Amino acid sequence: MDKLQRMIKGKIPGEATGIEVRKSVCTICDPSGVCGLDCYVKDGRIIKVEGSLENPNNAGTLCSKGAAQRQWVYHENRLRTPLKRVGPRGSGEMVPISWGEALDTITESLQRLKADSGPESVVFYCGYPKQPRPFLQRLALQFGSPNYCTESSVCFTAMAMGWRLDYGQMAAPDIANTKCVLVWTGNPFYSSTPNAGRLMDARDRGVKFIVVDPRMSPIASIADLHLQLRPGTDGALALAIANVIISEGLYDRQFVSEWTRGFDEFRAYAAEFGLERAEQITEVPAALIREAALLYATTKPAAMMPSSTPLVHHTNGVQNQRAAAALVGLTGNFDIRGGNVSQPFSWLEVGGAGFTTREHEFAMPRAWSDMPPRLGADRFPVWTEMINQAQAMDLPRQLNSGAPYPLRGLMAFGMNHRLWPDPNGLLAAMEKLDFICDVDLFATDTSKYADIVLPACGSVERSELRCYPQKYVVLTRPVIEPLGESRSDTDIIFGLAHRLEIDDPLLNPGAVAATGEAGGFLPNGAPDFTRGFEAALDWNLEPSGMTVAELKKHPGGMPVPNSLPVTLRKYEKKGFPTPSGKMEFASALLEKYSDRPGIDALPIYREPKLSPVATPELAQDYPFVLNTGSRLPMFIHSRTFRLPWTRSLRRDAAVDLNPADALRLGIAQGDRVELSTPAGAIHVSANLTELARPGAAHMYHDYPEADVNTLLSSDYLDPISGFPGFKASLCAVKKVAAVDAPGVDPGAAAGVTR
Amino acid sequence: MSHAFYLDVDRCTGCFACAVACMDQNDLEIGPEPTAWRQVFKVETGAAPEARLRYVSLACMHCEDAPCIMACPTGAVARETGTRVVKVTAELCIGCHSCSMACPFGIPRFGKDGTMQKCDLCSVRLENDLEPACVRVCPTRALRQGDPNELSLTVAKKAAERLATST
């Protein structure tokens, strides 16, 4: 092999090899801070990816999902054309149609439903990715429907609600300047991989780590103190820690007396959680609880690292989150350097990127009060008052009951029904809809219920705006052409706005100009609204002083010019954005709804609705705590299941069980086991690991062949947030006979060397 | 200069990024068999609540006195001049698996054609001042590559800091 051939085979970029490095971002897991992506492109095709060195989030690194980008982009099951359903819902019998026909059908259907049943009868849903969210929300509201909802009905929002009920705002841990990190459930090594290096650096600096987690997770296994609590007892643990801190005089008296509401009631209530009782409830040794309380309270400054789901995926989730978050203010770590610092959102819920946008104004062109009640308005009034979205977990109920009004249409982007408890119940309820459109990269089990499926493209094929708390911003450019006839989600939204004749110059500039020159449709009828998209971005960016034209000059991103400085102790000038203007140990908002079951002003601890303590009789037949959805490093929901590279790292649907439990039940590694609840049963492989808490069954979600969420009922929800209790219910585990399961052969679906 | 991999076991989180980056760089077709050139292992010791979990990412060590080279009857496994990387020439490999028996790290893999394949330390990338794909991708910089003496010095420096702060 000559030198040039060797370089081509080694994918060395340069003129000689014809390999060019183009900049994009990876949005496979789509957290708030996406990773910069270097795409090695040869002859219009990506042949390799790497993390972008200049991106401050990932600094050249990627996770296993992002590194598998190529199999994701070029997967043979990517949708290449719009599809029309020709068989029964769910059958998957679809035929390709033109963009013209697809958009005609969607427009005609939505207009008809609007005329017959009102615009509120159409639900707009945004799953992944997140970048079209403000655009879809504006479309929904301008169409006249209050029913805009997202996958944040099961992720992130309840955590934010907990913090906002306490402080009126969220506050992120200042890892770079802290001396102690309290990780309150979650394994950021897998759920926030770009932070893994920063956390390891902190540990190398001698920063103390306290990890609260039922699992011996990778971060728990390197912690100074690991509080391995019984799932769902976080509130009791937090109250016990608060009680130690208060009774031993370690709290910040000045902050508490000047800046908090309801401390005396809180103190009295926390006193009910003495160490002995706390050990009984949480199963964390009393001495360890005290040691953790002392370490967190006496190491200054200390930062609490929250996470988007584990603490709030409980039927008592928001109150547990409130109790944990309250420790920050109690110890005087709120809005200080090295503690938890509050910063306003810049764009797509990224806090502290150093600029402001008109995103809120853009996404909220109408007031909720001008529209009929949203999904979940009656059932989840706290959510409805705090969050500018409908609560999607209420979708099956309203579909089935038609109350307060019937729902007839669904316009979904990247919808995954397996993110609901009782997902099959949701699908059955969706049968009632007159019209469903789903936009996705792949034909999914959810899209099989749609009448029209539109092909979306991925991040490397589109342009999107992203920003970072390191005061960095990027407007990506497509690095390859969209595959087949696929289009970006925002092109599709602008195309729909045009077809629906939405009277809004920001979403439908053509309607104003009447020339169509601000955007339009490709010869094949597919929407191409790059200019409308960029004009809307410029409008959003106006307060920042940045423009699309300037951002385009920096395809890998740029530092935010004249970035707003980080300010601390902002409450001293402005108070807290809570009803009382103070941090609220006793929430005035929750007080308003305290006549409802499960809602109290104080962060009252309640057992999970199903637990060995709450339902001991049920626990006799279902003795394991079922804990679902903890992240595996190679998967994010079902998104990378189909990629041979990631699937090869964990081939089978498997439940993590502690070896001691398995021994007791006669279960060996790889045995087939049945997980069952009164709602149903699934069969999976047993994976024996000390990562699993004794007495708990940890099962990853989303497997079509073994969907653990089918074991939960649709009303297993937190009354405050509407979030499902994914992290604590009850199940039975037993060994079953091995069957010749239709094994996944990742190689068969390759596309590796194309 | 010789090249070595170094893994800071305390920083490895078992995220598998290295394994997949290797697949991407080398266009590996991964079927039902474990043919990935870089493997990540979870090592558990003890039992709850005293259990200990560690992760180890492993690929060819490119040993100086490489047993696979000694074991190979056809010269298919040999040291590359210049980079001093241990490499396989598929055309010379007869698929006898002698290297498997000799390798103390269980590195050799055999693909569809039955010949041995393994990590070549991304030697083309090294020649072009680029890190091996697995090293570049590592989110915690647990995995590193370089001159063994330089790598040792980095480790020694960290140990010195630990000693200084603990006394």
XYZ file of N, CA, C and O in Angstrom, chain B residues 59-124:
264
model
N -6.938 -2.955 24.768
C -6.637 -3.299 23.369
C -5.179 -3.727 23.350
O -4.541 -3.822 24.403
N -4.651 -3.981 22.163
C -3.263 -4.438 22.048
C -2.306 -3.496 22.777
O -2.405 -2.282 22.669
N -1.400 -4.073 23.543
C -0.437 -3.280 24.315
C 0.808 -2.933 23.495
O 1.669 -2.204 23.972
N 0.914 -3.522 22.320
C 2.102 -3.297 21.485
C 3.387 -3.530 22.289
O 4.279 -2.683 22.353
N 3.436 -4.722 22.895
C 4.538 -5.090 23.785
C 5.898 -4.961 23.077
O 6.003 -5.194 21.878
N 6.893 -4.636 23.858
C 8.242 -4.522 23.293
C 8.755 -5.913 22.894
O 9.218 -6.125 21.782
N 8.612 -6.838 23.846
C 9.022 -8.223 23.559
C 7.723 -8.998 23.320
O 7.263 -9.744 24.168
N 7.114 -8.769 22.153
C 5.742 -9.225 21.934
C 5.665 -10.728 21.711
O 6.216 -11.238 20.729
N 4.972 -11.431 22.605
C 4.867 -12.897 22.466
C 4.174 -13.301 21.160
O 4.489 -14.353 20.606
N 3.246 -12.466 20.652
C 2.527 -12.834 19.427
C 3.478 -12.871 18.232
O 3.335 -13.698 17.330
N 4.435 -11.961 18.237
C 5.407 -11.942 17.132
C 6.243 -13.217 17.166
O 6.470 -13.858 16.129
N 6.652 -13.593 18.375
C 7.455 -14.810 18.526
C 6.651 -16.040 18.096
O 7.176 -16.979 17.512
N 5.331 -16.014 18.412
C 4.508 -17.207 18.164
C 4.099 -17.345 16.703
O 3.803 -18.444 16.236
N 4.085 -16.237 15.975
C 3.558 -16.271 14.603
C 4.521 -17.011 13.669
O 5.669 -16.596 13.507
N 4.020 -18.103 13.045
C 4.922 -18.909 12.215
C 5.181 -18.308 10.833
O 6.079 -18.760 10.123
N 4.381 -17.318 10.423
C 4.511 -16.833 9.034
C 5.035 -15.405 8.947
O 5.187 -14.881 7.848
N 5.277 -14.790 10.089
C 5.719 -13.397 10.044
C 4.578 -12.430 9.789
O 4.800 -11.258 9.485
N 3.329 -12.916 9.887
C 2.180 -12.025 9.675
C 2.110 -10.958 10.771
O 1.689 -9.831 10.526
N 2.505 -11.341 11.980
C 2.557 -10.363 13.065
C 3.990 -9.873 13.157
O 4.908 -10.681 13.332
N 4.170 -8.605 13.013
C 5.533 -8.074 13.004
C 5.548 -6.646 13.508
O 4.503 -5.995 13.584
N 6.731 -6.167 13.863
C 6.851 -4.797 14.354
C 7.130 -3.858 13.185
O 8.009 -4.100 12.369
N 6.364 -2.806 13.108
C 6.514 -1.841 12.035
C 7.750 -0.985 12.314
O 7.921 -0.510 13.450
N 8.544 -0.821 11.314
C 9.699 0.061 11.509
C 9.196 1.492 11.640
O 8.158 1.843 11.107
N 9.905 2.281 12.334
C 9.468 3.673 12.517
C 8.581 3.802 13.740
O 9.059 4.138 14.826
N 7.300 3.465 13.595
C 6.383 3.624 14.731
C 6.599 2.555 15.803
O 6.180 2.733 16.941
N 7.184 1.430 15.451
C 7.418 0.287 16.337
C 6.098 -0.333 16.826
O 6.028 -0.974 17.871
N 5.055 -0.131 16.026
C 3.744 -0.690 16.352
C 3.703 -2.157 15.927
O 4.276 -2.522 14.902
N 3.051 -2.995 16.729
C 2.890 -4.407 16.365
C 1.718 -4.517 15.400
O 0.588 -4.154 15.747
N 2.008 -4.990 14.185
C 0.982 -4.984 13.136
C 0.779 -6.373 12.541
O 1.663 -7.221 12.590
N -0.386 -6.552 11.936
C -0.707 -7.820 11.281
C -0.818 -7.583 9.785
O -1.443 -6.625 9.358
N -0.214 -8.471 9.009
C -0.419 -8.446 7.562
C -1.362 -9.603 7.238
O -0.980 -10.775 7.285
N -2.612 -9.251 6.916
C -3.650 -10.276 6.748
C -3.259 -11.296 5.675
O -3.544 -12.491 5.816
N -2.595 -10.821 4.632
C -2.248 -11.714 3.514
C -1.315 -12.836 3.974
O -1.283 -13.911 3.380
N -0.526 -12.583 5.015
C 0.432 -13.597 5.479
C -0.172 -14.500 6.554
O 0.354 -15.567 6.852
N -1.286 -14.072 7.174
C -1.852 -14.829 8.292
C -2.506 -16.107 7.789
O -3.254 -16.101 6.805
N -2.219 -17.236 8.475
C -2.829 -18.516 8.091
C -3.946 -18.911 9.063
O -4.483 -20.014 8.977
N -4.275 -18.022 9.995
C -5.387 -18.303 10.922
C -5.115 -19.444 11.876
O -6.020 -20.196 12.233
N -3.848 -19.604 12.311
C -3.507 -20.740 13.176
C -3.784 -20.476 14.655
O -3.761 -21.385 15.466
N -4.034 -19.210 15.005
C -4.380 -18.803 16.378
C -3.219 -18.937 17.375
O -3.448 -18.863 18.576
N -2.002 -19.158 16.868
C -0.852 -19.226 17.778
C -0.727 -17.934 18.579
O -0.404 -17.951 19.775
N -0.998 -16.821 17.928
C -0.889 -15.529 18.612
C -1.858 -15.461 19.792
O -1.547 -14.895 20.838
N -3.054 -16.044 19.605
C -4.050 -16.037 20.692
C -3.510 -16.750 21.915
O -3.731 -16.309 23.044
N -2.844 -17.872 21.652
C -2.326 -18.646 22.779
C -1.180 -17.903 23.464
O -0.990 -18.010 24.661
N -0.439 -17.147 22.674
C 0.738 -16.471 23.227
C 0.385 -15.173 23.947
O 1.038 -14.792 24.915
N -0.661 -14.495 23.472
C -0.953 -13.140 23.990
C -1.473 -13.201 25.423
O -2.491 -13.841 25.696
N -0.789 -12.519 26.350
C -1.250 -12.537 27.745
C -2.486 -11.657 27.981
O -3.053 -11.682 29.068
N -2.884 -10.876 26.989
C -4.017 -9.950 27.180
C -5.270 -10.344 26.398
O -6.250 -9.620 26.400
N -5.224 -11.476 25.705
C -6.432 -11.924 24.971
C -6.845 -10.976 23.863
O -8.030 -10.715 23.682
N -5.876 -10.454 23.150
C -6.167 -9.413 22.172
C -6.584 -9.918 20.780
O -7.508 -9.360 20.191
N -5.937 -10.933 20.236
C -6.239 -11.277 18.834
C -7.717 -11.590 18.606
O -8.366 -12.256 19.425
N -8.246 -11.079 17.482
C -9.632 -11.343 17.074
C -9.586 -11.910 15.657
O -8.652 -11.625 14.903
N -10.598 -12.678 15.302
C -10.628 -13.318 13.995
C -11.937 -12.997 13.310
O -13.012 -13.309 13.831
N -11.864 -12.321 12.171
C -13.072 -11.885 11.457
C -13.585 -12.979 10.530
O -13.235 -14.156 10.661
N -14.436 -12.542 9.599
C -15.094 -13.493 8.703
C -14.099 -14.315 7.890
O -14.339 -15.482 7.582
N -12.966 -13.703 7.503
C -12.002 -14.426 6.666
C -11.071 -15.312 7.491
O -10.205 -15.991 6.940
N -11.252 -15.323 8.814
C -10.477 -16.213 9.660
C -9.081 -15.721 9.988
O -8.361 -16.367 10.751
N -8.683 -14.587 9.439
C -7.340 -14.082 9.754
C -7.402 -13.192 10.998
O -8.451 -12.655 11.338
N -6.216 -13.063 11.612
C -6.157 -12.298 12.851
C -6.252 -10.810 12.561
O -5.717 -10.319 11.572
N -6.972 -10.097 13.417
C -7.024 -8.640 13.318
C -6.964 -8.065 14.723
O -7.363 -8.704 15.691
N -6.424 -6.866 14.809
C -6.318 -6.208 16.114
C -5.943 -4.750 15.922
O -5.698 -4.304 14.795
N -5.867 -4.060 17.011
C -5.476 -2.641 17.042
C -4.109 -2.423 16.408
O -3.160 -3.143 16.696
N -4.000 -1.399 15.529
C -2.675 -1.033 15.007
C -2.246 0.322 15.552
O -1.393 0.997 14.978
N -2.848 0.706 16.689
C -2.526 1.953 17.383
C -2.766 3.181 16.506
O -2.217 4.235 16.727
N -3.631 3.005 15.500
C -3.895 4.109 14.560
C -2.571 4.708 14.087
O -2.394 5.940 14.119
N -1.651 3.850 13.659
C -0.302 4.344 13.376
C -0.289 5.405 12.281
O 0.548 6.301 12.300
N -1.233 5.326 11.337
C -1.281 6.384 10.303
C -1.636 7.714 10.949
O -1.104 8.766 10.571
